[in-house]
Coordinates of C-alpha atoms in Angstrom, one line a residue:
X85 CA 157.8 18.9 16.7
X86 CA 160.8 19.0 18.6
X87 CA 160.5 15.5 19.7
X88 CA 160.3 14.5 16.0
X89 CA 163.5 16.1 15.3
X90 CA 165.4 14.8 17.7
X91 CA 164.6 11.6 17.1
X92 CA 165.2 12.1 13.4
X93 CA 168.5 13.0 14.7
X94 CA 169.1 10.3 16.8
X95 CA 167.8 7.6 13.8
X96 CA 170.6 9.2 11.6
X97 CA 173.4 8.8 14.4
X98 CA 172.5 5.4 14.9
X99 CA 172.0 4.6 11.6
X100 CA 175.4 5.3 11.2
X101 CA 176.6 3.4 14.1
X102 CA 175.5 0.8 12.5
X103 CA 177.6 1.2 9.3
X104 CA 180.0 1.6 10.6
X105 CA 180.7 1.7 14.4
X106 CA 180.1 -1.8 14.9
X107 CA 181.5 -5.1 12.8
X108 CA 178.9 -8.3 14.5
X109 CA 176.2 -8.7 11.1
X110 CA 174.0 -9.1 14.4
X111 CA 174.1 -5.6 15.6
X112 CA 174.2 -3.9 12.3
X113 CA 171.3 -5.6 12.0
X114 CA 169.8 -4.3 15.0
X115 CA 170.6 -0.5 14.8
X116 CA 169.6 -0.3 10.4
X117 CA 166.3 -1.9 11.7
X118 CA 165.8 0.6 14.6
X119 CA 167.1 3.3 12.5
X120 CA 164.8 2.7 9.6
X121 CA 161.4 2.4 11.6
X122 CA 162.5 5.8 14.0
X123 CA 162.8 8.0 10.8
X124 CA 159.5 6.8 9.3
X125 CA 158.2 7.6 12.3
X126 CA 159.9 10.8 13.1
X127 CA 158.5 12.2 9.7
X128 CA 155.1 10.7 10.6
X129 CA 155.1 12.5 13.9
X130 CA 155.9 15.6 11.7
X131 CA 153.1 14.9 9.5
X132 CA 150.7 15.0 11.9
X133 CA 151.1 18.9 12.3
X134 CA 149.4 18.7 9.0
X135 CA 146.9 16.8 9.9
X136 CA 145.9 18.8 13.3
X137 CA 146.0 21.8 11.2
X138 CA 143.9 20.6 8.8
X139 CA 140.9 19.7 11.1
X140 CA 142.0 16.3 12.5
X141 CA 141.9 16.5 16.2
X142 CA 142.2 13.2 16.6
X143 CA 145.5 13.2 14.8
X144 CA 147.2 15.1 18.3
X145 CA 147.5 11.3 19.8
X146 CA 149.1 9.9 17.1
X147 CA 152.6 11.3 18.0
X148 CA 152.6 10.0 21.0
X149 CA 152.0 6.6 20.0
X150 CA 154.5 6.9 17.2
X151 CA 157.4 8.1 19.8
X152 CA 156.2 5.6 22.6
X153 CA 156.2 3.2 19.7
X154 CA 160.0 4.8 18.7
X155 CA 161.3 3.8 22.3
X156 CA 160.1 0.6 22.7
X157 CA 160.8 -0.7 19.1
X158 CA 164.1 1.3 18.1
X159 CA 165.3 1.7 21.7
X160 CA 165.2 -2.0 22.6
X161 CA 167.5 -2.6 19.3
X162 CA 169.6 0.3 19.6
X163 CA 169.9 -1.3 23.2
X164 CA 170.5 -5.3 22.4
X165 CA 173.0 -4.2 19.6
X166 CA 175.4 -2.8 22.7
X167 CA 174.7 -5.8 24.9
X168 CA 171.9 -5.5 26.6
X169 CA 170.3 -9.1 26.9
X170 CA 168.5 -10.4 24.5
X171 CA 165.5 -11.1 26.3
X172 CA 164.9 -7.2 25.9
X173 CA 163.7 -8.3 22.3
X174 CA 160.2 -9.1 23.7
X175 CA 159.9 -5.8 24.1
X176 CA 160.4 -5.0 20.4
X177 CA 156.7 -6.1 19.2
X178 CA 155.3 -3.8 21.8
X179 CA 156.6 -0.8 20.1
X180 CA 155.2 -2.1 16.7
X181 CA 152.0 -2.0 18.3
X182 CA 152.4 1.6 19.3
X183 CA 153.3 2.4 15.4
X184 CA 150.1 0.8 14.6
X185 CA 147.7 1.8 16.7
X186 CA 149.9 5.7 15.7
X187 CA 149.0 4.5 11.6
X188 CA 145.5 3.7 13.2
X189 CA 144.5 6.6 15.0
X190 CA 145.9 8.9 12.2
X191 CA 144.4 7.2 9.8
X192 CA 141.2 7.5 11.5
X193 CA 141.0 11.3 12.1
X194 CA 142.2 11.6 8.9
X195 CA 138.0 11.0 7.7
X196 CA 137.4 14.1 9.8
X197 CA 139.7 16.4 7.5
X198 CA 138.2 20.0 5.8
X199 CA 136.8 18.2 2.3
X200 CA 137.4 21.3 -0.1
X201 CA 134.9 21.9 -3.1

């Protein structure tokens, strides 16, 4: 849960950054995409406290795929939009995977949850 914070933390600050710390359309671009996905996926990671304490083990990998995914995706926009080559986008789509196998695995424990009559 800490994890989740922070980065909720960190998607605000750059999210910001990119209003208005940096003037190329290009970057801004960049860091409001990163910053989008990372706090979706901050309150995800959050939400799958919920999940685990409802019954679904299998929800306890989902977080890690969803920060993994948070690295990879966000970090390698946060990280072109201050220069870093943009060769570094190929990474991007590998942290897309990581949110969707997150969306997958949660969604599959999800069938495991406490039905209440």
């Amino acid at each position: 849960m800490m994890l989740a914070a922070v980065s909720g933390l960190l998607s605000v600050a750059f999210g910001a950054f990119g209003a208005h710390g940096v003037s190329d359309p290009k970057a801004q671009e960049w860091l409001k995409t990163g910053a989008g996905y990372q706090a979706i996926h901050a309150l995800a990671t959050l939400a799958c406290a919920l999940f685990i304490a409802q019954g679904a083990r299998g929800a306890r990998f989902a977080p890690a795929l969803f920060l993994g995914g948070t690295v990879l995706f966000s970090g390698s926009l946060y990280l072109m939009a201050l220069g870093a080559p943009r060769w570094l986008g190929a990474v991007t789509p590998l942290g897309g995977l990581g949110f969707m196998a997150g969306w997958l695995v949660l969604a599959w424990s999800a069938r495991t949850l406490r039905q209440d009559d």
